[in-house]
PDB file of C-alpha atoms in Angstrom:
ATOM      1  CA  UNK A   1     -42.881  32.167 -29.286  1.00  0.00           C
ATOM      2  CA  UNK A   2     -43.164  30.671 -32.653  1.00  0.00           C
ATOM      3  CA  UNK A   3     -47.109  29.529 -33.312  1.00  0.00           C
ATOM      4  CA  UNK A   4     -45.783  26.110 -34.440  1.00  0.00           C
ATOM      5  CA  UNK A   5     -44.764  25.301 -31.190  1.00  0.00           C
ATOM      6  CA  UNK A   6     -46.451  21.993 -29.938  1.00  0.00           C
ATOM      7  CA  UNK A   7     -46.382  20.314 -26.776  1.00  0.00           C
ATOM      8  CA  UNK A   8     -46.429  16.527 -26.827  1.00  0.00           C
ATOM      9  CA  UNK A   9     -47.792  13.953 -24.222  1.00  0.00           C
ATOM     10  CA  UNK A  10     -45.020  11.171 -24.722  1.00  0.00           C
ATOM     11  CA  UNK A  11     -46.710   9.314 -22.265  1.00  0.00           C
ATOM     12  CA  UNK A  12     -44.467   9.716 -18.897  1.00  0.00           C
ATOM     13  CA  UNK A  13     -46.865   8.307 -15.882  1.00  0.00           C
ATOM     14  CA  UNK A  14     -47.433  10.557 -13.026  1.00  0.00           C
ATOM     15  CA  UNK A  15     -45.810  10.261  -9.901  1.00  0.00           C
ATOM     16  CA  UNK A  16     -48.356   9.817  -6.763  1.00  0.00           C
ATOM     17  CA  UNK A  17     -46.402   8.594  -4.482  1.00  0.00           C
ATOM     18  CA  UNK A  18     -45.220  10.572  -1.228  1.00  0.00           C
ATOM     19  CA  UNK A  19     -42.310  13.609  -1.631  1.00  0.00           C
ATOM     20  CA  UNK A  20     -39.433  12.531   0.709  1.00  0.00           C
ATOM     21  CA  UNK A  21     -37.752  15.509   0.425  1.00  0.00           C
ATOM     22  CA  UNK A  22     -34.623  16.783   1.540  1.00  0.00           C
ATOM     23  CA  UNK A  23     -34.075  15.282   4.698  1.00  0.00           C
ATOM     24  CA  UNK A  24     -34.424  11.734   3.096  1.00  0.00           C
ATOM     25  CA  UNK A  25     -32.101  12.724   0.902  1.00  0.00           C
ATOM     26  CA  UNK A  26     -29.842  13.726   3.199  1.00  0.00           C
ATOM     27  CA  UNK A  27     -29.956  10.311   5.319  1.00  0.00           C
ATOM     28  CA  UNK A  28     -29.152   8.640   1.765  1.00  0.00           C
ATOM     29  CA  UNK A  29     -26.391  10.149   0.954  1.00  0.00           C
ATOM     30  CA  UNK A  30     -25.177  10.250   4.214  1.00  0.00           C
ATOM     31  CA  UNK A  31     -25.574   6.339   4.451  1.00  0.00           C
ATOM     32  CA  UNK A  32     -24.545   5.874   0.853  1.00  0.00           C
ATOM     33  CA  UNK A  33     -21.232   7.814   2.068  1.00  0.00           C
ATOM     34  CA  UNK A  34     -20.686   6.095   5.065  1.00  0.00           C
ATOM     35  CA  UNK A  35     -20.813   2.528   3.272  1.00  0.00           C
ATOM     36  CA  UNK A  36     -18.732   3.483   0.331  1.00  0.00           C
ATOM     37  CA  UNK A  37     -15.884   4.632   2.887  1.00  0.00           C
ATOM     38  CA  UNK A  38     -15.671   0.663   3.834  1.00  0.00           C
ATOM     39  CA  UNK A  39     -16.234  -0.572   0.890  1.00  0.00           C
ATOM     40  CA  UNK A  40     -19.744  -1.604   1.189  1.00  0.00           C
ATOM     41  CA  UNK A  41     -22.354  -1.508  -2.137  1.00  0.00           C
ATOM     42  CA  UNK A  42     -19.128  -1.099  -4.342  1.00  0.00           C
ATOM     43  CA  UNK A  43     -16.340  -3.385  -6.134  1.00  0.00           C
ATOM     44  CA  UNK A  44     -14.478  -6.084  -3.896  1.00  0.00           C
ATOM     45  CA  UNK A  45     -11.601  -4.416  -5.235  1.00  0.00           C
ATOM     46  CA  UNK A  46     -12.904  -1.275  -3.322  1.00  0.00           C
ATOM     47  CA  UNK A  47     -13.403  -3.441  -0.191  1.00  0.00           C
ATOM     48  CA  UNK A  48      -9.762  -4.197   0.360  1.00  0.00           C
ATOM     49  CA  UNK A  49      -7.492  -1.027   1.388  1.00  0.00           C
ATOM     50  CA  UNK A  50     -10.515  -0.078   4.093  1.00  0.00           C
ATOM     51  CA  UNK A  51     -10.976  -3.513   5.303  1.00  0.00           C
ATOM     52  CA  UNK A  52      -7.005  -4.417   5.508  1.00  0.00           C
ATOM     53  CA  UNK A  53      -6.694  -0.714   7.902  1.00  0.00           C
ATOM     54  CA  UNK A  54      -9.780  -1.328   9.901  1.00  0.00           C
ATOM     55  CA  UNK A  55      -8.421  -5.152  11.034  1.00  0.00           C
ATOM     56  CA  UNK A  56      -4.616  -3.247  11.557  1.00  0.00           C
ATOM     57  CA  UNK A  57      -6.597  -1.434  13.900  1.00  0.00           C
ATOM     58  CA  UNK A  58      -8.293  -4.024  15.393  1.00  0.00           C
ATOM     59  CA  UNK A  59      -5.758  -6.967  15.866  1.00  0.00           C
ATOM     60  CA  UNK A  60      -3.110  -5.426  18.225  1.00  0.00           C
ATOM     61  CA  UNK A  61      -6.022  -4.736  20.560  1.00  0.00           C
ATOM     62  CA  UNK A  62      -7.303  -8.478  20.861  1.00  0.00           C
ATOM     63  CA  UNK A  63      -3.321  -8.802  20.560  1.00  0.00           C
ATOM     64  CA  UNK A  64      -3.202  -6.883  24.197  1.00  0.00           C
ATOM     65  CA  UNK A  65      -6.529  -8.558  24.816  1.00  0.00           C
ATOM     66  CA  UNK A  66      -4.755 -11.917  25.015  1.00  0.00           C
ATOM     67  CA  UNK A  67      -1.836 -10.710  26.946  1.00  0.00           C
ATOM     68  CA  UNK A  68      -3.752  -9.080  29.420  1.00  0.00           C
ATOM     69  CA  UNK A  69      -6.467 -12.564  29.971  1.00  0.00           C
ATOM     70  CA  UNK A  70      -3.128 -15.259  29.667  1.00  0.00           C
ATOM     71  CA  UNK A  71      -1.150 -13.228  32.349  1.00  0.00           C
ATOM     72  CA  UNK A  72      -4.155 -11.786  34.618  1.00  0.00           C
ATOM     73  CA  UNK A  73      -2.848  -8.194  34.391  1.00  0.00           C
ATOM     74  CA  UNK A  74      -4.566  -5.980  36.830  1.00  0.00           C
ATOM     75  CA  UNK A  75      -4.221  -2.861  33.998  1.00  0.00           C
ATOM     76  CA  UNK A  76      -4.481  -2.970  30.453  1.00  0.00           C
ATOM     77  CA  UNK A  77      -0.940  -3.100  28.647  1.00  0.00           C
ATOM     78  CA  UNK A  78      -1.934   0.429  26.955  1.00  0.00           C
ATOM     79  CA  UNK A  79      -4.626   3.235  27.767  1.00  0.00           C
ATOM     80  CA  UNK A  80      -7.473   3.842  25.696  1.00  0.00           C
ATOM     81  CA  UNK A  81      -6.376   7.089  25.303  1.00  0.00           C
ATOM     82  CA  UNK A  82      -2.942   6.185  24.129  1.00  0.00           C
ATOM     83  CA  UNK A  83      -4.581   3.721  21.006  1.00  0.00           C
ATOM     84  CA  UNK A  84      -5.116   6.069  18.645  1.00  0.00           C
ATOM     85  CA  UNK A  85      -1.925   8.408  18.545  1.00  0.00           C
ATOM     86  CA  UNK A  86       0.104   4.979  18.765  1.00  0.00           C
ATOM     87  CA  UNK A  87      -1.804   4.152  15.959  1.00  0.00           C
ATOM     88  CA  UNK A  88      -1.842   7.481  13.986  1.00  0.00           C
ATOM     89  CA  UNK A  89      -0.541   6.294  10.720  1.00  0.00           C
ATOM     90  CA  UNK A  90      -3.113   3.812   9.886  1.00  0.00           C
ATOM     91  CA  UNK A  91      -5.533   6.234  10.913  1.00  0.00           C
ATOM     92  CA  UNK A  92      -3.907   8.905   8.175  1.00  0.00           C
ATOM     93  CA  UNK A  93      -3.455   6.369   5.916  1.00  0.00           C
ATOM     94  CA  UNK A  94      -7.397   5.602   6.097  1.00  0.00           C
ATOM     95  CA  UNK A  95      -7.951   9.050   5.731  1.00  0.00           C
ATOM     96  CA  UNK A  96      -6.109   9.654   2.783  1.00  0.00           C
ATOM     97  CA  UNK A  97      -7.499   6.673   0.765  1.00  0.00           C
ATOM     98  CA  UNK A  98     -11.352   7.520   2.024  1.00  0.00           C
ATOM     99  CA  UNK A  99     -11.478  10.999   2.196  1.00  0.00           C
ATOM    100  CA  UNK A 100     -10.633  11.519  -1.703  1.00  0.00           C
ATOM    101  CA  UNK A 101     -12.900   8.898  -2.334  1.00  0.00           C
ATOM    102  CA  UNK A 102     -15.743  10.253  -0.602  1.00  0.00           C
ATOM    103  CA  UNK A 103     -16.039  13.525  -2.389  1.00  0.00           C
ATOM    104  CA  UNK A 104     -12.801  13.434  -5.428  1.00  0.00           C
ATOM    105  CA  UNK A 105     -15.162  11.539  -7.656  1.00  0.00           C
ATOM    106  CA  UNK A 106     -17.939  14.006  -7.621  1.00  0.00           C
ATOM    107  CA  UNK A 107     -16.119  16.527  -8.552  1.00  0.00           C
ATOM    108  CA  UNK A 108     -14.446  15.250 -11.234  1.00  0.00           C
ATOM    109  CA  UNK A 109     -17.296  13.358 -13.020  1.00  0.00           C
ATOM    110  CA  UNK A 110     -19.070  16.497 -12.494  1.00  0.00           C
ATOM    111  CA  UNK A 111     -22.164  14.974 -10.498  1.00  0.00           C
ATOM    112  CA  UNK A 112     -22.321  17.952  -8.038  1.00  0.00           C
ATOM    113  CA  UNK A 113     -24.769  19.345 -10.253  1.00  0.00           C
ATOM    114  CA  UNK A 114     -26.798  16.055 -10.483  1.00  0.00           C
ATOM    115  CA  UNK A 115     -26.998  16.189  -6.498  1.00  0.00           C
ATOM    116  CA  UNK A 116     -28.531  19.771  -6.272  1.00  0.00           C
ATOM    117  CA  UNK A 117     -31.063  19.304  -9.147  1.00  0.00           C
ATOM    118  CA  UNK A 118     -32.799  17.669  -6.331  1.00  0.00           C
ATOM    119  CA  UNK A 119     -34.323  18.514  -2.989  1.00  0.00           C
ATOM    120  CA  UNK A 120     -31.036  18.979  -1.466  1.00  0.00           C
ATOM    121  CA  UNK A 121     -28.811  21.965  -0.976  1.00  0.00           C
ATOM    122  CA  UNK A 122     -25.369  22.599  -0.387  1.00  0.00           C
ATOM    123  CA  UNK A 123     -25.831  22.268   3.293  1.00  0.00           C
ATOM    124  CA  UNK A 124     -26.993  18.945   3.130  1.00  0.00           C
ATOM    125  CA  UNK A 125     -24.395  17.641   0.519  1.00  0.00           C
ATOM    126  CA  UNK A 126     -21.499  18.842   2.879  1.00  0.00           C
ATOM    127  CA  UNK A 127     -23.065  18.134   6.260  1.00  0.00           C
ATOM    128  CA  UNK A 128     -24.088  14.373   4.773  1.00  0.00           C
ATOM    129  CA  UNK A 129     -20.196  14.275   3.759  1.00  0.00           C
ATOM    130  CA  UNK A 130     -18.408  15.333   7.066  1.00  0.00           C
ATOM    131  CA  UNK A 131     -20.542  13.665   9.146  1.00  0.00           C
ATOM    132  CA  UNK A 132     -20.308  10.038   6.928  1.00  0.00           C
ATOM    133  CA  UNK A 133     -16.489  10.404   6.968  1.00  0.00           C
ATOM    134  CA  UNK A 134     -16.292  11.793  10.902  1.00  0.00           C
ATOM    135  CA  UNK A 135     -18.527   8.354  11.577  1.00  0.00           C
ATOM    136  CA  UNK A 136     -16.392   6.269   8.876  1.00  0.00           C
ATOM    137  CA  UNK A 137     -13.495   7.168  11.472  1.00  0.00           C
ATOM    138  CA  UNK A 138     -15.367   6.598  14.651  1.00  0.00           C
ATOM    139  CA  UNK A 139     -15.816   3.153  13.871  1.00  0.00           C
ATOM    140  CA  UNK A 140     -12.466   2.689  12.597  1.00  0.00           C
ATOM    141  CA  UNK A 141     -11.145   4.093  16.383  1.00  0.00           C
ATOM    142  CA  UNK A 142     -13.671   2.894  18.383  1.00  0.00           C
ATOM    143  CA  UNK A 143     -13.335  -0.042  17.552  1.00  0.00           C
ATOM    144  CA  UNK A 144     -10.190  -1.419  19.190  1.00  0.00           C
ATOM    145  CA  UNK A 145     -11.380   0.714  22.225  1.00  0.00           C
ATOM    146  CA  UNK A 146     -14.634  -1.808  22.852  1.00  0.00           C
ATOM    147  CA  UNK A 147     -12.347  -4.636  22.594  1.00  0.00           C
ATOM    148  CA  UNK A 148      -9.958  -3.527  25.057  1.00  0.00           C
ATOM    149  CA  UNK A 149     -12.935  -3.220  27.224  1.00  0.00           C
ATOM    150  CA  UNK A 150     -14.295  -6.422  26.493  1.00  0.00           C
ATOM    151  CA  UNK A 151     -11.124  -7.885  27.428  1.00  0.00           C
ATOM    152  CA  UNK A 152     -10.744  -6.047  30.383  1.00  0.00           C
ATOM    153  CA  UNK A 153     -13.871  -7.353  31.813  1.00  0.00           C
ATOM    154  CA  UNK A 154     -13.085 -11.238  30.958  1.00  0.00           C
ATOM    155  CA  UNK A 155      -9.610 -10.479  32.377  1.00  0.00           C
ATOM    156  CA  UNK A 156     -11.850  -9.212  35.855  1.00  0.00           C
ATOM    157  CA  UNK A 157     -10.376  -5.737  35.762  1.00  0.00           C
ATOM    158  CA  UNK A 158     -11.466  -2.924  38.159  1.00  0.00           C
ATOM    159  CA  UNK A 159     -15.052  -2.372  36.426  1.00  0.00           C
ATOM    160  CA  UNK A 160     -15.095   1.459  37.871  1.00  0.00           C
ATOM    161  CA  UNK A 161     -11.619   2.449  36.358  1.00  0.00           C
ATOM    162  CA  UNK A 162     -11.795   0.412  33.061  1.00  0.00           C
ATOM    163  CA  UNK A 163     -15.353   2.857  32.290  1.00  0.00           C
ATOM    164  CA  UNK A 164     -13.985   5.506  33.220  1.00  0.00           C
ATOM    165  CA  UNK A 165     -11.072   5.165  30.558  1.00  0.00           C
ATOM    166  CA  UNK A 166     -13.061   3.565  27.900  1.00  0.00           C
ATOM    167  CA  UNK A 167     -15.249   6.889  28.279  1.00  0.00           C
ATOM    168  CA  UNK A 168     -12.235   8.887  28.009  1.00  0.00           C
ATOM    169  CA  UNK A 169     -11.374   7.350  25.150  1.00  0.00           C
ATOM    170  CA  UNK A 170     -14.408   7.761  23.400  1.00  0.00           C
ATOM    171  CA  UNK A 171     -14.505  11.254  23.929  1.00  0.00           C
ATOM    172  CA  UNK A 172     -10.994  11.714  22.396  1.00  0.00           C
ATOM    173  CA  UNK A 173     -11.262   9.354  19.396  1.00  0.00           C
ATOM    174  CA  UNK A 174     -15.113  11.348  18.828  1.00  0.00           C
ATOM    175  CA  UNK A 175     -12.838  14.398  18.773  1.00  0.00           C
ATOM    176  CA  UNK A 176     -10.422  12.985  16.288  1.00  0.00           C
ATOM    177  CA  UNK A 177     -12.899  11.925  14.439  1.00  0.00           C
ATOM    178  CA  UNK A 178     -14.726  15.109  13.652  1.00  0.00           C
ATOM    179  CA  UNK A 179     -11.275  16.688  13.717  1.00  0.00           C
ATOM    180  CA  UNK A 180      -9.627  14.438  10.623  1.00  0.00           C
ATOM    181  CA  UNK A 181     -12.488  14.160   8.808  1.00  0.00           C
ATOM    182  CA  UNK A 182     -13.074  17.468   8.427  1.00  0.00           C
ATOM    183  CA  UNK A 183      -9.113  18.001   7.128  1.00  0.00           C
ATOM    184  CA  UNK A 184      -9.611  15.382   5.109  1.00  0.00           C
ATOM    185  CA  UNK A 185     -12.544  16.642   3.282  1.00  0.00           C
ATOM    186  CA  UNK A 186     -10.925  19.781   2.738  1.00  0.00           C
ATOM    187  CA  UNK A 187      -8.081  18.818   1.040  1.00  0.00           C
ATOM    188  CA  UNK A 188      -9.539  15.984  -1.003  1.00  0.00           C
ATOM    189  CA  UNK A 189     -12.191  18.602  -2.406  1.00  0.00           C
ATOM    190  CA  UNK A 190      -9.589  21.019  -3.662  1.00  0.00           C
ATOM    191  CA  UNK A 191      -8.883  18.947  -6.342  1.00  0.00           C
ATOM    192  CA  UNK A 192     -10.652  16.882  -8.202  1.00  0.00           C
ATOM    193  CA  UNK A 193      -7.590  14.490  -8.596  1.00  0.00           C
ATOM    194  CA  UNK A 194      -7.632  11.916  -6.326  1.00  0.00           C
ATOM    195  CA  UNK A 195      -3.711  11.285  -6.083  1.00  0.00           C
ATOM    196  CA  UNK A 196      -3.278  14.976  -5.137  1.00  0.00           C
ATOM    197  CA  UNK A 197      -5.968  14.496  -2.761  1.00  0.00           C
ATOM    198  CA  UNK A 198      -4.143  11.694  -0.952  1.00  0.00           C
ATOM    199  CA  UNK A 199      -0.792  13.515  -1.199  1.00  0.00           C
ATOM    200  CA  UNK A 200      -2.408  16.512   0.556  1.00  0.00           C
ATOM    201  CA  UNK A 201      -4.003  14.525   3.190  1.00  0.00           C
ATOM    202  CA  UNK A 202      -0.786  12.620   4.076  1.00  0.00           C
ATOM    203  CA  UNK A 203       0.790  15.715   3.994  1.00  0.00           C
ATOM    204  CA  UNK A 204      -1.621  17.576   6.934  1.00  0.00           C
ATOM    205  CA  UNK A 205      -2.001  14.431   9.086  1.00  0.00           C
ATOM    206  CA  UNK A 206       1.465  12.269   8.769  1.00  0.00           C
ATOM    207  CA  UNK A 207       3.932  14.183   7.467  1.00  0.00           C
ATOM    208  CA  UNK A 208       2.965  17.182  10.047  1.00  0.00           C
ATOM    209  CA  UNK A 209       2.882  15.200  12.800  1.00  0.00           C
ATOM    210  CA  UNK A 210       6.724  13.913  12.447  1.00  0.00           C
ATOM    211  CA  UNK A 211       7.500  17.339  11.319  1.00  0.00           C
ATOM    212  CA  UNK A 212       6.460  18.518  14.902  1.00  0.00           C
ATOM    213  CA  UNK A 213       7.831  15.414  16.685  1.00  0.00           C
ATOM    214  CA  UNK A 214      10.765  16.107  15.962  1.00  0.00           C
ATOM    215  CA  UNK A 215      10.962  19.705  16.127  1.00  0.00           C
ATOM    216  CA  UNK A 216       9.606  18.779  19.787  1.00  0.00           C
ATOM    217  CA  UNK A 217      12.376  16.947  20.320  1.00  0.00           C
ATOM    218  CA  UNK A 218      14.947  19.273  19.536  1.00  0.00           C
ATOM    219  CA  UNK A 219      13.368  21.580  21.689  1.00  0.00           C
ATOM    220  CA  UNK A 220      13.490  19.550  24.838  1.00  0.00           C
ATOM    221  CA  UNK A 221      17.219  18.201  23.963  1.00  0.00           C
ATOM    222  CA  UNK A 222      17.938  22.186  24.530  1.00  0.00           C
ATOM    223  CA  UNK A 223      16.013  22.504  27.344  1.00  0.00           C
ATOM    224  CA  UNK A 224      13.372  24.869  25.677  1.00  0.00           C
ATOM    225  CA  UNK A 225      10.907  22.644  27.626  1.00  0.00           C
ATOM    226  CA  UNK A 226       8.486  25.608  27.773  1.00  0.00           C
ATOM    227  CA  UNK A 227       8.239  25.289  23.845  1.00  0.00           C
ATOM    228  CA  UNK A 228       7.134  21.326  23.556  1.00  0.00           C
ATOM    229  CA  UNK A 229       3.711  22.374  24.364  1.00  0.00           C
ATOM    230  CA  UNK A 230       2.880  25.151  22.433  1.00  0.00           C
ATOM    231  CA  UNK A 231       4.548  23.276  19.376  1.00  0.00           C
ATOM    232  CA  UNK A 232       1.931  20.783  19.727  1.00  0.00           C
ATOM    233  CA  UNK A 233      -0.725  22.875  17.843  1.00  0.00           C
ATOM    234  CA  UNK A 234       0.649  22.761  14.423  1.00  0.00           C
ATOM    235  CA  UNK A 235       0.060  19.037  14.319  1.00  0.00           C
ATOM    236  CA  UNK A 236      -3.965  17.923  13.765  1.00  0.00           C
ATOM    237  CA  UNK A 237      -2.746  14.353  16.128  1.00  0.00           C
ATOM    238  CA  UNK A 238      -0.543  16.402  18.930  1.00  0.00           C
ATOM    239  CA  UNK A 239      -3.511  19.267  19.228  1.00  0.00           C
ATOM    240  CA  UNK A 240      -5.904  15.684  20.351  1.00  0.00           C
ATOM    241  CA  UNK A 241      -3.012  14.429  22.444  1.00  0.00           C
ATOM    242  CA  UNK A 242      -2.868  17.941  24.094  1.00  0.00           C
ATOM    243  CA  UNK A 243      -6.827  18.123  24.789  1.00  0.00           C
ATOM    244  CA  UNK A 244      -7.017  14.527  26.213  1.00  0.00           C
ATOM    245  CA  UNK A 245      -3.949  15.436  28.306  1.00  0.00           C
ATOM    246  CA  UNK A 246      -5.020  18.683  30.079  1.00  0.00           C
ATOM    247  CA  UNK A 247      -8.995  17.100  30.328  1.00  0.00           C
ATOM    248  CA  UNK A 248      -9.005  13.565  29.999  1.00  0.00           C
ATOM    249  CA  UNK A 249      -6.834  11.833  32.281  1.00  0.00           C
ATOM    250  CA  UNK A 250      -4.171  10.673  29.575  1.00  0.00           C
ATOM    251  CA  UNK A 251      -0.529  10.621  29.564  1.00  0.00           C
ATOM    252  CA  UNK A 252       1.003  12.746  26.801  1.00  0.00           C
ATOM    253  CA  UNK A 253       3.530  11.526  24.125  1.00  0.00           C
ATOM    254  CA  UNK A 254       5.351  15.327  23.897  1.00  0.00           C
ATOM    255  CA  UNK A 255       9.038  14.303  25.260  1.00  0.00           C
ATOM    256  CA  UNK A 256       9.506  14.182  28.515  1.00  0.00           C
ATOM    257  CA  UNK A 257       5.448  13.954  28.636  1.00  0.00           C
ATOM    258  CA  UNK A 258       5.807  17.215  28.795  1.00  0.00           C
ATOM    259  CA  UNK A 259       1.868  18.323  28.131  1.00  0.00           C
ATOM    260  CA  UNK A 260      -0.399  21.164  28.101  1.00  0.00           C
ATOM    261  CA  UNK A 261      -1.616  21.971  31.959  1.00  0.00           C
ATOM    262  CA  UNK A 262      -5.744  22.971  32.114  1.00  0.00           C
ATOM    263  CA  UNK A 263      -4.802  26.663  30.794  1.00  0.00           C
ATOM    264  CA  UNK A 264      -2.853  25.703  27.854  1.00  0.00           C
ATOM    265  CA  UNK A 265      -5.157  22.567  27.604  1.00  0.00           C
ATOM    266  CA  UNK A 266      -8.624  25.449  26.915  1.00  0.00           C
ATOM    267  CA  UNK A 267      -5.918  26.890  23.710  1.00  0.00           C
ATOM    268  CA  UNK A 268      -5.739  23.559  22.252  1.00  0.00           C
ATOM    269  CA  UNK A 269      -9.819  22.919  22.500  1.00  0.00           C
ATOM    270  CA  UNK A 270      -9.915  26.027  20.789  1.00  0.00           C
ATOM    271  CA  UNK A 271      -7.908  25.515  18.261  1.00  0.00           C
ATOM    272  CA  UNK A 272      -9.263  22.298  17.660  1.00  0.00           C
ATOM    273  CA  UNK A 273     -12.793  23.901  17.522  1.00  0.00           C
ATOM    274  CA  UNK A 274     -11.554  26.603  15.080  1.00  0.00           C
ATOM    275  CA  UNK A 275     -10.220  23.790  12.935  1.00  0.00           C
ATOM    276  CA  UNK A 276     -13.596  21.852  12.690  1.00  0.00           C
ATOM    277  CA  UNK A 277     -15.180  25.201  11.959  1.00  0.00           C
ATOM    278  CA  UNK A 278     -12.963  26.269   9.480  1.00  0.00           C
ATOM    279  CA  UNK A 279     -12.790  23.086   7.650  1.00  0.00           C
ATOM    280  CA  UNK A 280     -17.137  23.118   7.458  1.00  0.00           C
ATOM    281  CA  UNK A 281     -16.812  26.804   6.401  1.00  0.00           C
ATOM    282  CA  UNK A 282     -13.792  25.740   3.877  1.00  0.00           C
ATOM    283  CA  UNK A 283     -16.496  22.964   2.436  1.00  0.00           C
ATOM    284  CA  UNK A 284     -19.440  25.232   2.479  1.00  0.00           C
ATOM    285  CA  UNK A 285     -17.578  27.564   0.268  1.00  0.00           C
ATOM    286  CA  UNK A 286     -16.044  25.033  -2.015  1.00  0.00           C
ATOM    287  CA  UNK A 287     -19.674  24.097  -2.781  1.00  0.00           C
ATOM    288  CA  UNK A 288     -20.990  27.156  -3.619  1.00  0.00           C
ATOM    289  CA  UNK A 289     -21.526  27.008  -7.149  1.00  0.00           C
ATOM    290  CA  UNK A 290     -22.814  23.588  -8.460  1.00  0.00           C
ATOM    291  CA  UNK A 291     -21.837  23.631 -11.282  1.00  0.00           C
ATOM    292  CA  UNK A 292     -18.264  22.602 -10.361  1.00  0.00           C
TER     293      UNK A 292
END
């Protein structure tokens, strides 16, 4: 070291105040997530795409809602378990416009390494990430299940059975949830462009799910009705319609409603679990290095 070498007091005050550490900054960035995926604490310009989806998600339920109160139906017009694969798309869509948006940026701008000069690790970015965007979606199809509810209970619906599917439903959209979020993540965070991002997300949500639909289809016009099932889990949307029909009650949307039974149903929840692991493994290592 040179003996010149000087070391000034530029007059920086101390800081005395209390250390939140890592877990604080996990909450923030989790919450900091979770609003920017609506929107919220960013440009109205930001605010429209998310807001536009979430009310296409909402008004066909207080559409059903109304139906359902004017013409005292004793069932709801559609089952909470069938709202969000008739509604797939928009859910996709919402992916694929969030999802890049959520984690894109940071890795182009090259912030990653901002985020772990501070108490956080790589844990906490990606677990702060997956579970803003798995609760981003929650709301999104939730939603539309509390107001078919709502409206079940002002149109004096059996109380009993109108739980029981509204808890049913829950559990599925949870499931999605965790399920598309984690996709998403994973493809918007192998590139740091955010049009390839949405591309790739369309591409593993919509695109697979027609891809198998229709496949399905040809398979039950032959009478390969043994097939339609097991086709079902190379689709992220047909492996959820498979779990809530073997466990939940709900009616599948494979031709012929031709669904998983209990056995095949345990393959699917597997699968489904594999993909939610593999998708936080997928992140973890994408994050390794900081300085992305």
């Amino acid at each position: 070291m040179s003996t010149e070498t000087q070391i000034h007091n530029i007059g920086y005050r101390d800081y005395d105040g209390p250390r939140l550490g890592r877990a604080y900054a996990r909450r923030s960035l989790f919450s900091q997530s979770l609003r920017g995926a609506y929107g919220l604490g960013r440009s109205a310009k930001s605010k429209v795409l998310p807001m536009i989806l979430y009310a296409v998600m909402c008004v066909p339920a207080l559409i059903l809602v109304a139906v359902a109160v004017t013409t005292k139906m004793k069932d709801l017009p559609l089952d909470y378990t069938r709202y969000a694969i008739v509604t797939q798309a928009v859910i996709g869509l919402y992916v694929a416009a969030q999802a890049p948006q959520s984690v894109s940026r940071d890795l182009r701008f090259k912030t990653i390494p901002l985020y772990f000069s501070r108490p956080i690790e790589r844990v906490d970015y990606v677990l702060a990430k997956y579970g803003a965007m798995a609760s981003a979606l929650f709301i999104l199809t939730a939603s539309p299940l509390v107001i078919l509810f709502i409206g079940s209970l002002l149109a004096k619906m059996d109380f009993a059975d109108q739980s029981a599917g509204f808890a049913q439903g829950l559990v599925s959209v949870a499931l999605l949830s965790v399920l598309f979020g984690g996709i998403g993540l994973v493809m918007a965070a192998l590139t740091p462009r955010r049009g390839f991002g949405v591309a790739a997300v369309i591409a593993a949500l919509t695109i697979s799910y027609g891809a198998v639909s229709t496949v399905q289809a040809i398979a039950w016009s032959t009478d390969s009705l043994g097939a339609v099932k097991w086709l079902g889990l190379f689709s992220p949307i047909t492996l959820i319609d498979g779990v809530q029909t073997a466990f939940l009650g709900a009616t599948s949307s494979f031709p012929g409603k031709a669904g998983p039974d209990a056995a095949a149903g345990v393959v699917y929840l597997l699968v489904v679990l594999a993909l939610v692991a593999g998708s936080y493994a997928v992140l973890m290592r994408r994050y390794r290095k900081a300085g992305l």
